[in-house]
Coordinates of C-alpha atoms and ligand atoms in Angstrom, one line a residue:
S1 CA 52.8 19.9 -0.1
I2 CA 52.5 23.6 0.7
P3 CA 49.8 25.3 -1.3
V4 CA 51.0 28.1 -3.5
G5 CA 48.7 30.9 -4.8
R6 CA 45.2 31.8 -4.0
P7 CA 42.5 29.5 -5.3
D8 CA 39.1 30.7 -6.7
V9 CA 37.3 28.2 -4.6
L10 CA 38.1 26.4 -1.3
V11 CA 36.1 23.2 -0.7
V12 CA 36.1 22.0 2.9
G13 CA 35.6 18.2 3.1
G14 CA 36.7 15.6 0.5
G15 CA 33.7 13.3 0.7
I16 CA 31.5 12.5 -2.3
G17 CA 29.9 16.0 -2.0
G18 CA 33.2 17.9 -1.7
L19 CA 35.0 16.0 -4.5
S20 CA 32.1 16.0 -7.0
S21 CA 31.6 19.8 -6.6
A22 CA 35.3 20.4 -6.8
Y23 CA 35.3 18.5 -10.0
A24 CA 32.3 20.4 -11.4
L25 CA 33.8 23.8 -10.6
A26 CA 37.3 22.9 -11.8
H27 CA 35.7 21.8 -15.1
Q28 CA 34.6 25.5 -15.5
G29 CA 38.2 26.6 -15.5
L30 CA 38.3 27.5 -11.8
R31 CA 41.2 26.9 -9.5
V32 CA 39.8 24.7 -6.8
R33 CA 41.5 23.5 -3.6
V34 CA 40.0 20.7 -1.4
L35 CA 40.9 20.5 2.3
E36 CA 40.1 17.2 3.9
R37 CA 40.5 16.4 7.6
A38 CA 41.4 12.7 7.2
K39 CA 45.0 11.6 6.6
E40 CA 43.9 10.0 3.3
F41 CA 40.9 10.5 1.0
G42 CA 38.4 7.6 1.4
E43 CA 34.9 6.5 2.3
V44 CA 33.7 4.3 5.1
G45 CA 30.8 2.0 4.6
A46 CA 29.5 -0.2 1.9
G47 CA 27.1 0.2 -1.0
L48 CA 25.3 3.2 -2.4
Q49 CA 22.3 3.2 -4.6
I50 CA 22.5 5.8 -7.4
A51 CA 19.3 6.7 -9.2
P52 CA 18.9 8.2 -12.6
N53 CA 19.1 11.8 -11.3
C54 CA 22.7 10.9 -10.4
T55 CA 23.7 8.7 -13.3
R56 CA 22.4 11.5 -15.7
I57 CA 25.1 13.8 -14.1
L58 CA 27.8 11.1 -14.2
A59 CA 27.0 10.7 -17.9
E60 CA 27.4 14.4 -18.5
Y61 CA 30.7 14.4 -16.6
G62 CA 31.9 11.4 -18.8
L63 CA 32.1 9.2 -15.7
L64 CA 29.2 6.8 -16.2
E65 CA 31.1 4.1 -18.1
E66 CA 33.6 3.9 -15.3
A67 CA 30.8 3.6 -12.8
R68 CA 29.1 0.9 -14.8
T69 CA 32.4 -1.1 -14.8
L70 CA 32.7 -0.8 -11.1
G71 CA 29.1 -1.1 -10.1
V72 CA 26.1 -3.2 -10.9
V73 CA 22.9 -2.4 -12.7
P74 CA 20.3 -4.6 -10.9
E75 CA 17.2 -6.0 -12.7
N76 CA 14.5 -5.0 -10.2
M77 CA 13.9 -3.1 -7.0
V78 CA 11.6 -5.2 -5.0
M79 CA 9.9 -4.3 -1.7
R80 CA 8.7 -7.2 0.5
D81 CA 7.1 -7.5 3.9
A82 CA 9.9 -8.4 6.3
L83 CA 7.7 -10.7 8.4
D84 CA 5.9 -12.9 5.8
S85 CA 8.3 -12.0 2.9
R86 CA 5.3 -11.3 0.5
E87 CA 6.1 -9.0 -2.4
L88 CA 4.5 -5.5 -2.0
T89 CA 5.7 -3.6 -5.1
R90 CA 8.5 -3.5 -7.6
L91 CA 10.3 -1.3 -10.0
D92 CA 11.5 -3.0 -13.2
L93 CA 14.9 -1.3 -13.5
H94 CA 15.4 -2.0 -17.2
D95 CA 12.1 -0.3 -18.0
L96 CA 13.0 2.5 -15.5
E97 CA 16.2 3.1 -17.4
R98 CA 14.2 3.5 -20.6
H99 CA 11.7 5.8 -18.8
Y100 CA 14.4 8.1 -17.4
G101 CA 17.1 7.6 -20.1
H102 CA 19.7 6.7 -17.4
P103 CA 20.3 3.7 -15.2
Y104 CA 19.6 2.9 -11.6
M105 CA 22.8 1.5 -10.2
V106 CA 24.4 0.3 -7.1
I107 CA 28.1 0.9 -6.4
H108 CA 30.6 0.6 -3.6
R109 CA 31.0 3.9 -1.8
S110 CA 34.8 3.8 -2.1
D111 CA 34.4 3.1 -5.9
L112 CA 32.2 6.2 -6.5
H113 CA 34.5 8.3 -4.3
G114 CA 37.5 7.0 -6.2
I115 CA 35.9 7.9 -9.5
F116 CA 35.5 11.5 -8.4
L117 CA 39.0 11.6 -6.8
R118 CA 40.6 10.5 -10.1
A119 CA 38.4 13.0 -12.0
C120 CA 39.6 15.8 -9.7
R121 CA 43.2 14.8 -10.2
R122 CA 42.7 14.9 -14.0
A123 CA 41.0 18.3 -13.8
G124 CA 43.8 19.8 -11.7
V125 CA 42.0 20.2 -8.4
E126 CA 44.5 20.7 -5.5
L127 CA 43.8 17.9 -3.1
L128 CA 45.1 18.4 0.5
T129 CA 44.6 15.9 3.3
D130 CA 45.3 16.2 7.1
R131 CA 43.7 19.7 7.1
T132 CA 41.0 20.3 9.7
V133 CA 39.0 23.5 9.4
V134 CA 38.0 24.9 12.7
D135 CA 36.6 28.3 11.9
Y136 CA 35.1 30.5 9.1
E137 CA 35.1 34.3 8.7
H138 CA 33.7 36.7 6.1
T139 CA 36.2 38.9 4.3
D140 CA 35.8 41.7 1.7
G141 CA 34.9 39.8 -1.5
G142 CA 35.2 36.3 -0.1
A143 CA 35.7 34.2 3.0
L144 CA 38.5 32.9 5.2
I145 CA 39.0 29.6 6.9
R146 CA 41.1 28.9 9.9
L147 CA 42.8 25.5 10.2
E148 CA 43.6 23.6 13.4
D149 CA 47.3 24.4 13.0
G150 CA 46.5 28.1 13.2
S151 CA 47.0 28.8 9.5
T152 CA 44.4 30.5 7.4
E153 CA 43.3 30.4 3.7
E154 CA 41.2 32.8 1.8
A155 CA 39.1 32.6 -1.5
P156 CA 36.3 34.4 -3.2
L157 CA 34.1 31.3 -2.5
V158 CA 34.2 28.7 0.3
V159 CA 32.1 25.6 -0.1
A160 CA 31.5 23.8 3.2
A161 CA 31.0 20.1 2.4
D162 CA 32.0 18.9 5.8
G163 CA 29.2 16.5 6.4
L164 CA 26.5 15.9 9.0
H165 CA 28.5 17.3 11.9
S166 CA 29.6 20.3 9.9
V167 CA 31.7 22.9 11.7
A168 CA 30.4 25.5 9.2
R169 CA 26.8 24.7 10.0
R170 CA 27.5 24.9 13.7
K171 CA 29.0 28.4 13.3
L172 CA 26.5 29.8 10.7
V173 CA 23.3 28.1 11.7
G174 CA 23.8 26.6 15.2
D175 CA 21.1 24.0 15.1
D176 CA 21.4 20.4 16.4
V177 CA 21.2 17.1 14.7
V178 CA 17.9 15.2 15.2
S179 CA 18.0 11.6 16.3
S180 CA 15.5 9.2 14.8
D181 CA 16.3 6.6 17.5
Y182 CA 17.0 4.2 14.5
V183 CA 20.4 2.6 13.9
A184 CA 21.9 1.0 10.8
Y185 CA 24.2 -2.0 10.6
R186 CA 26.0 -2.6 7.3
A187 CA 27.9 -5.5 5.8
A188 CA 29.5 -6.2 2.4
V189 CA 30.4 -9.9 2.1
P190 CA 31.6 -12.3 -0.6
I191 CA 28.4 -13.4 -2.5
E192 CA 29.2 -17.1 -1.7
Q193 CA 28.4 -16.5 1.9
V194 CA 24.8 -15.7 1.2
R195 CA 23.9 -17.9 -1.8
D196 CA 22.0 -20.3 0.4
N197 CA 20.0 -17.5 2.1
G198 CA 17.2 -17.3 -0.4
I199 CA 18.5 -14.0 -1.8
A200 CA 17.6 -12.5 -5.2
E201 CA 21.1 -11.8 -6.5
K202 CA 20.1 -9.6 -9.4
D203 CA 17.7 -7.4 -7.5
V204 CA 17.7 -4.6 -4.9
T205 CA 15.4 -6.0 -2.2
V206 CA 14.0 -3.9 0.6
H207 CA 12.2 -5.9 3.4
V208 CA 10.0 -3.5 5.4
G209 CA 8.9 -4.6 8.9
P210 CA 7.6 -3.3 12.2
R211 CA 10.2 -0.8 13.5
C212 CA 12.9 -2.3 11.2
H213 CA 13.9 -2.9 7.6
F214 CA 16.6 -4.8 5.7
V215 CA 18.2 -3.9 2.3
Q216 CA 20.1 -6.3 0.1
Y217 CA 21.9 -6.0 -3.2
A218 CA 25.0 -7.3 -5.1
L219 CA 28.1 -5.1 -5.5
R220 CA 31.4 -5.1 -7.5
G221 CA 30.2 -6.9 -10.6
G222 CA 28.1 -9.3 -8.5
D223 CA 31.1 -10.7 -6.5
M224 CA 30.0 -9.0 -3.2
F225 CA 26.7 -8.7 -1.5
N226 CA 25.7 -5.6 0.5
Q227 CA 23.3 -5.7 3.4
V228 CA 21.9 -2.9 5.6
A229 CA 19.8 -3.7 8.7
V230 CA 18.0 -0.8 10.2
F231 CA 15.9 -0.8 13.4
E232 CA 14.5 1.4 16.2
S233 CA 16.6 1.0 19.3
P234 CA 14.7 0.4 22.6
K235 CA 17.7 1.7 24.5
A236 CA 17.5 5.0 22.5
L237 CA 13.8 5.3 23.3
A238 CA 14.7 4.7 27.0
G239 CA 17.1 7.7 26.8
R240 CA 20.3 5.6 27.2
D241 CA 23.5 6.8 25.6
D242 CA 24.8 3.4 24.6
W243 CA 22.1 2.7 22.0
G244 CA 21.9 0.5 18.9
T245 CA 24.1 -2.3 20.3
P246 CA 24.3 -5.8 18.6
D247 CA 22.1 -7.4 21.2
E248 CA 19.3 -5.1 20.1
L249 CA 20.0 -6.0 16.4
D250 CA 19.6 -9.7 17.1
A251 CA 16.4 -9.2 19.2
T252 CA 14.7 -7.0 16.7
F253 CA 15.1 -9.3 13.7
E254 CA 14.1 -12.5 15.5
R255 CA 10.5 -12.3 14.1
T256 CA 11.5 -11.7 10.5
C257 CA 11.4 -14.1 7.6
D258 CA 14.2 -16.6 6.8
T259 CA 16.0 -14.6 4.2
V260 CA 16.3 -11.6 6.6
R261 CA 17.1 -13.6 9.7
K262 CA 19.9 -15.5 7.9
G263 CA 21.5 -12.2 6.9
I264 CA 21.7 -10.8 10.4
P265 CA 24.8 -12.8 11.7
L266 CA 26.8 -11.5 8.8
M267 CA 26.4 -7.8 9.8
W268 CA 29.5 -6.0 10.9
R269 CA 29.3 -5.7 14.6
D270 CA 32.2 -3.5 15.5
R271 CA 30.6 -0.3 14.0
W272 CA 27.0 0.9 13.6
W273 CA 25.5 4.2 12.4
Q274 CA 22.9 6.0 14.5
M275 CA 20.4 7.5 12.1
L276 CA 20.5 11.2 12.5
D277 CA 19.3 14.0 10.3
R278 CA 18.5 17.7 10.7
D279 CA 15.5 19.8 10.2
P280 CA 15.5 21.6 6.8
I281 CA 16.8 25.1 6.8
E282 CA 16.1 27.9 4.3
T283 CA 19.5 29.6 4.2
W284 CA 22.5 27.7 3.0
V285 CA 24.5 30.7 1.7
H286 CA 26.1 33.1 4.2
G287 CA 28.1 35.8 2.4
R288 CA 30.6 33.7 0.3
I289 CA 30.3 30.6 2.4
A290 CA 28.0 28.0 0.9
L291 CA 26.8 24.8 2.7
L292 CA 26.6 21.8 0.4
G293 CA 25.7 18.1 0.8
D294 CA 25.1 16.7 4.2
A295 CA 26.3 19.9 5.8
A296 CA 23.2 21.6 4.2
H297 CA 20.6 18.9 4.1
P298 CA 21.5 15.6 5.8
P299 CA 18.5 13.2 5.2
L300 CA 17.5 9.9 6.8
Q301 CA 18.7 7.5 4.2
Y302 CA 15.3 6.0 3.3
M303 CA 15.1 7.5 -0.2
A304 CA 18.8 6.7 -0.9
Q305 CA 19.3 10.3 -2.1
G306 CA 21.8 11.8 0.4
A307 CA 25.0 11.4 -1.7
I308 CA 23.0 12.1 -4.9
M309 CA 21.7 15.4 -3.6
A310 CA 25.3 16.4 -2.7
I311 CA 26.3 15.6 -6.3
E312 CA 23.4 17.5 -7.7
D313 CA 24.3 20.5 -5.5
G314 CA 27.7 20.8 -7.1
W315 CA 26.3 20.3 -10.6
V316 CA 23.7 23.1 -10.1
L317 CA 26.3 25.5 -8.6
A318 CA 28.7 24.9 -11.5
R319 CA 26.0 25.2 -14.1
H320 CA 24.9 28.6 -12.8
Y321 CA 28.5 29.8 -12.6
A322 CA 29.0 28.7 -16.3
R323 CA 25.8 30.5 -17.4
L324 CA 27.0 33.7 -15.7
A325 CA 30.5 33.3 -17.0
E326 CA 29.2 33.1 -20.6
A327 CA 27.2 36.3 -20.1
A328 CA 30.1 38.2 -18.4
P329 CA 31.9 40.9 -20.4
G330 CA 35.1 39.6 -22.0
G331 CA 37.9 38.9 -19.5
T332 CA 35.8 39.5 -16.4
R333 CA 34.8 37.0 -13.8
P334 CA 31.1 36.5 -13.1
D335 CA 29.5 37.5 -9.9
W336 CA 29.5 34.6 -7.3
D337 CA 26.6 36.2 -5.4
A338 CA 24.3 35.7 -8.4
A339 CA 25.4 32.1 -8.8
L340 CA 24.9 31.4 -5.1
T341 CA 21.5 33.0 -5.1
A342 CA 20.4 30.8 -8.0
Y343 CA 21.9 27.7 -6.3
E344 CA 20.0 28.4 -3.1
A345 CA 16.7 29.3 -4.9
V346 CA 16.3 25.8 -6.4
R347 CA 18.2 23.4 -4.1
V348 CA 16.8 24.4 -0.7
E349 CA 13.2 23.5 -1.7
H350 CA 14.1 20.3 -3.5
C351 CA 16.2 19.0 -0.6
R352 CA 13.6 20.0 1.9
R353 CA 11.1 17.8 0.0
V354 CA 13.5 14.9 0.0
Q355 CA 14.4 15.3 3.7
T356 CA 10.7 15.4 4.8
T357 CA 9.7 12.6 2.4
A358 CA 12.5 10.4 3.7
R359 CA 11.2 10.9 7.3
A360 CA 7.6 10.0 6.1
W361 CA 8.9 6.9 4.2
G362 CA 10.6 5.7 7.3
E363 CA 7.3 5.9 9.2
L364 CA 5.5 4.1 6.4
W365 CA 8.1 1.3 6.1
H366 CA 8.1 0.6 9.9
L367 CA 4.4 0.3 10.5
D368 CA 2.9 -2.5 12.6
G369 CA -0.6 -4.0 13.1
D370 CA -3.5 -2.7 11.1
P371 CA -1.6 0.2 9.5
R372 CA 0.9 -2.3 8.2
H373 CA -1.8 -4.2 6.4
R374 CA -3.2 -1.0 5.0
R375 CA 0.2 0.0 3.7
N376 CA 0.7 -3.4 2.1
A377 CA -2.7 -3.2 0.4
I378 CA -1.8 0.2 -1.1
M379 CA 1.6 -1.0 -2.3
R380 CA 0.3 -4.2 -3.8
A381 CA -2.2 -2.1 -5.8
R382 CA 0.5 0.0 -7.4
D383 CA 1.2 -0.7 -11.1
T384 CA 4.9 -1.7 -11.6
Y385 CA 5.1 0.8 -14.5
D386 CA 3.6 3.7 -12.8
Y387 CA 6.4 6.2 -12.2
S388 CA 4.4 9.0 -10.6
F389 CA 6.0 8.5 -7.2
T390 CA 9.6 8.7 -8.5
D391 CA 9.3 11.3 -11.4
W392 CA 9.8 14.2 -9.0
V393 CA 13.1 12.7 -7.7
Y394 CA 14.6 10.7 -10.6
G395 CA 13.8 13.2 -13.4
P396 CA 16.3 15.7 -14.6
T397 CA 17.8 17.9 -11.8
A398 CA 16.1 21.3 -11.8
L399 CA 18.2 24.4 -12.3
T400 CA 15.5 26.9 -11.4
P401 CA 12.4 26.7 -9.2
D402 CA 10.2 26.7 -12.3
E403 CA 11.8 23.5 -13.5
E404 CA 11.2 21.7 -10.1
P405 CA 8.4 19.2 -10.7
E406 CA 5.2 18.7 -8.7
M407 CA 5.9 16.6 -5.6
F408 CA 4.1 13.2 -5.4
T409 CA 1.3 13.1 -2.9
P410 CA 0.9 9.6 -1.4
I411 CA -2.6 7.9 -1.1
P412 CA -3.7 8.2 2.6
L413 CA -3.5 4.9 4.5
S414 CA -7.1 5.3 5.7
S415 CA -8.3 4.8 2.1
A416 CA -6.7 1.3 1.7
V417 CA -9.0 -1.6 1.2
V418 CA -7.9 -4.3 3.6
E419 CA -11.0 -6.5 3.6
D420 CA -12.8 -8.4 0.9
S421 CA -16.6 -8.0 0.2
E422 CA -17.3 -10.5 3.0
G423 CA -15.3 -8.5 5.5
E424 CA -12.5 -11.1 5.6
P425 CA -9.0 -9.6 6.0
L426 CA -7.0 -9.5 2.7
T427 CA -3.6 -10.9 3.5
Ligands
FAD501 P1 30.4 13.2 4.0 O1 30.4 12.0 3.3 O2 30.2 13.1 5.5 O3 31.8 13.9 3.8 C1 32.3 15.0 4.6 C2 33.8 15.0 4.5 O4 34.3 16.2 5.2 C3 34.5 13.9 5.2 O5 35.5 13.4 4.3 C4 35.1 14.4 6.4 O6 36.3 13.8 6.9 C5 35.4 15.9 6.0 N1 35.4 16.8 7.2 C6 34.5 16.9 8.2 N2 34.8 17.9 9.0 C7 35.9 18.5 8.5 C8 36.6 19.6 8.9 N3 36.3 20.3 10.0 N4 37.7 20.0 8.1 C9 38.0 19.3 7.0 N5 37.3 18.2 6.6 C10 36.3 17.8 7.3 N6 23.0 8.3 -0.2 C11 22.7 7.9 -1.5 O7 22.7 8.8 -2.4 N7 22.4 6.6 -1.8 C12 22.3 5.6 -0.8 O8 22.0 4.5 -1.1 C13 22.6 6.0 0.5 N8 22.6 5.0 1.5 C14 23.0 5.4 2.8 C15 22.9 4.4 3.8 C16 23.3 4.7 5.1 C17 23.2 3.6 6.1 C18 23.7 6.1 5.4 C19 24.1 6.4 6.8 C20 23.7 7.1 4.4 C21 23.3 6.7 3.1 N9 23.3 7.7 2.1 C22 23.0 7.4 0.8 C23 23.7 9.1 2.4 C24 25.1 9.5 2.0 O9 26.0 8.6 2.6 C25 25.5 10.9 2.5 O10 24.4 11.8 2.2 C26 26.7 11.4 1.7 O11 27.8 10.6 1.9 C27 27.0 12.8 2.1 O12 28.2 13.2 1.5 P2 29.0 14.6 1.9 O13 30.2 14.6 1.1 O14 28.0 15.7 2.0 O15 29.4 14.3 3.5

């Protein structure tokens, strides 16, 4: 289809970040056009964990019930040591739902993406595929994008939600991705294939081990089982380009407990994800071009907040637009610059905290030797119903810096008690 008329907002990228923000902005009465590079809208990969700071927004959008039908609300999130399989700590997800007022859920990526795609259609968002954006320019009162076929489009606001390898980020910021030397393997298989593996079907289980971890949870009403295996690649550390290959997967998980080891042969072996992020940056808004989602703040996935932060970004931007629209004199359009300033003022710092905490969690999860024992002792001492380490993330999304809660400061590993009064190691 050939687009007619000039939209109020152009969104580049139709991933979860692009579609959810297109929906949020269209809901404010704006004409929104999404340009997606792929031939069809869709998501690659398997499961996504969505915490209460996301389900709260889905509820506000009227999309939570659809998500509940397609996803699963697990009973617990349990962390175990990947070597000896001992429980380290847990969240009771029913109690967590009472605490935050909204559920912690798991859902197939394509299902969440589909929910936003249908919502965009209902809201009248123009959804265009096979459109690759190759350049951006500032114009008077807006921005212009150039497509691969040489055509251009203009709007008062361009939202660049084009992911980790964002063209907009390359042009406006010019920084590089940062490799963690870790790689992820994924698999979503029929639940029957794993029933004899000692799995906990109703829980999200994270097994943390030396230089590796393994995540498991049921999907699609419990019919499927999602597994993610993550490890540090020796070939990456040796500076080789072909890193993260299946032989490294098998070798890394050889020492782990039965439940983890039995899951490894089921991992998809034709595709793996090298774990990259970027250093946080302070400026996401350049004139009328705003970075959003992974284009602005790609995290390592250890806090399971990447897609959620993208959804929060769109919600915050639309809420600020709505606030300014209400205050604007009759018949006039509010000032995008003020909405963008407010967006940047609150989101940059929140996402910086999540990105840096995700890196720190990765280090904590992957400890070996004495530090591993110290970590285990600290985690075992945590009260299941103590939410101080999740409140700053799972609580309501802040609209202003004043609303942003204090960040949780972890107990230093050096203070962990790992010996009994006789000096015997506590295992
Ligand atoms: P993307 O999903 O990358 O979408 C970008 C879109 O832009 C794509 O559709 C792409 O085709 C399009 N595009 C790119 N370039 C162009 C161009 N030049 N022109 C037009 N279109 C373009 N997050 C969670 O919240 N919970 C989790 O449990 C979780 N688990 C994860 C597990 C793993 C192993 C990984 C790797 C990530 C995980 N994440 C999780 C993070 C999450 O997947 C990402 O943060 C999220 O998908 C980012 O969404 P996005 O829309 O910003 O970017």
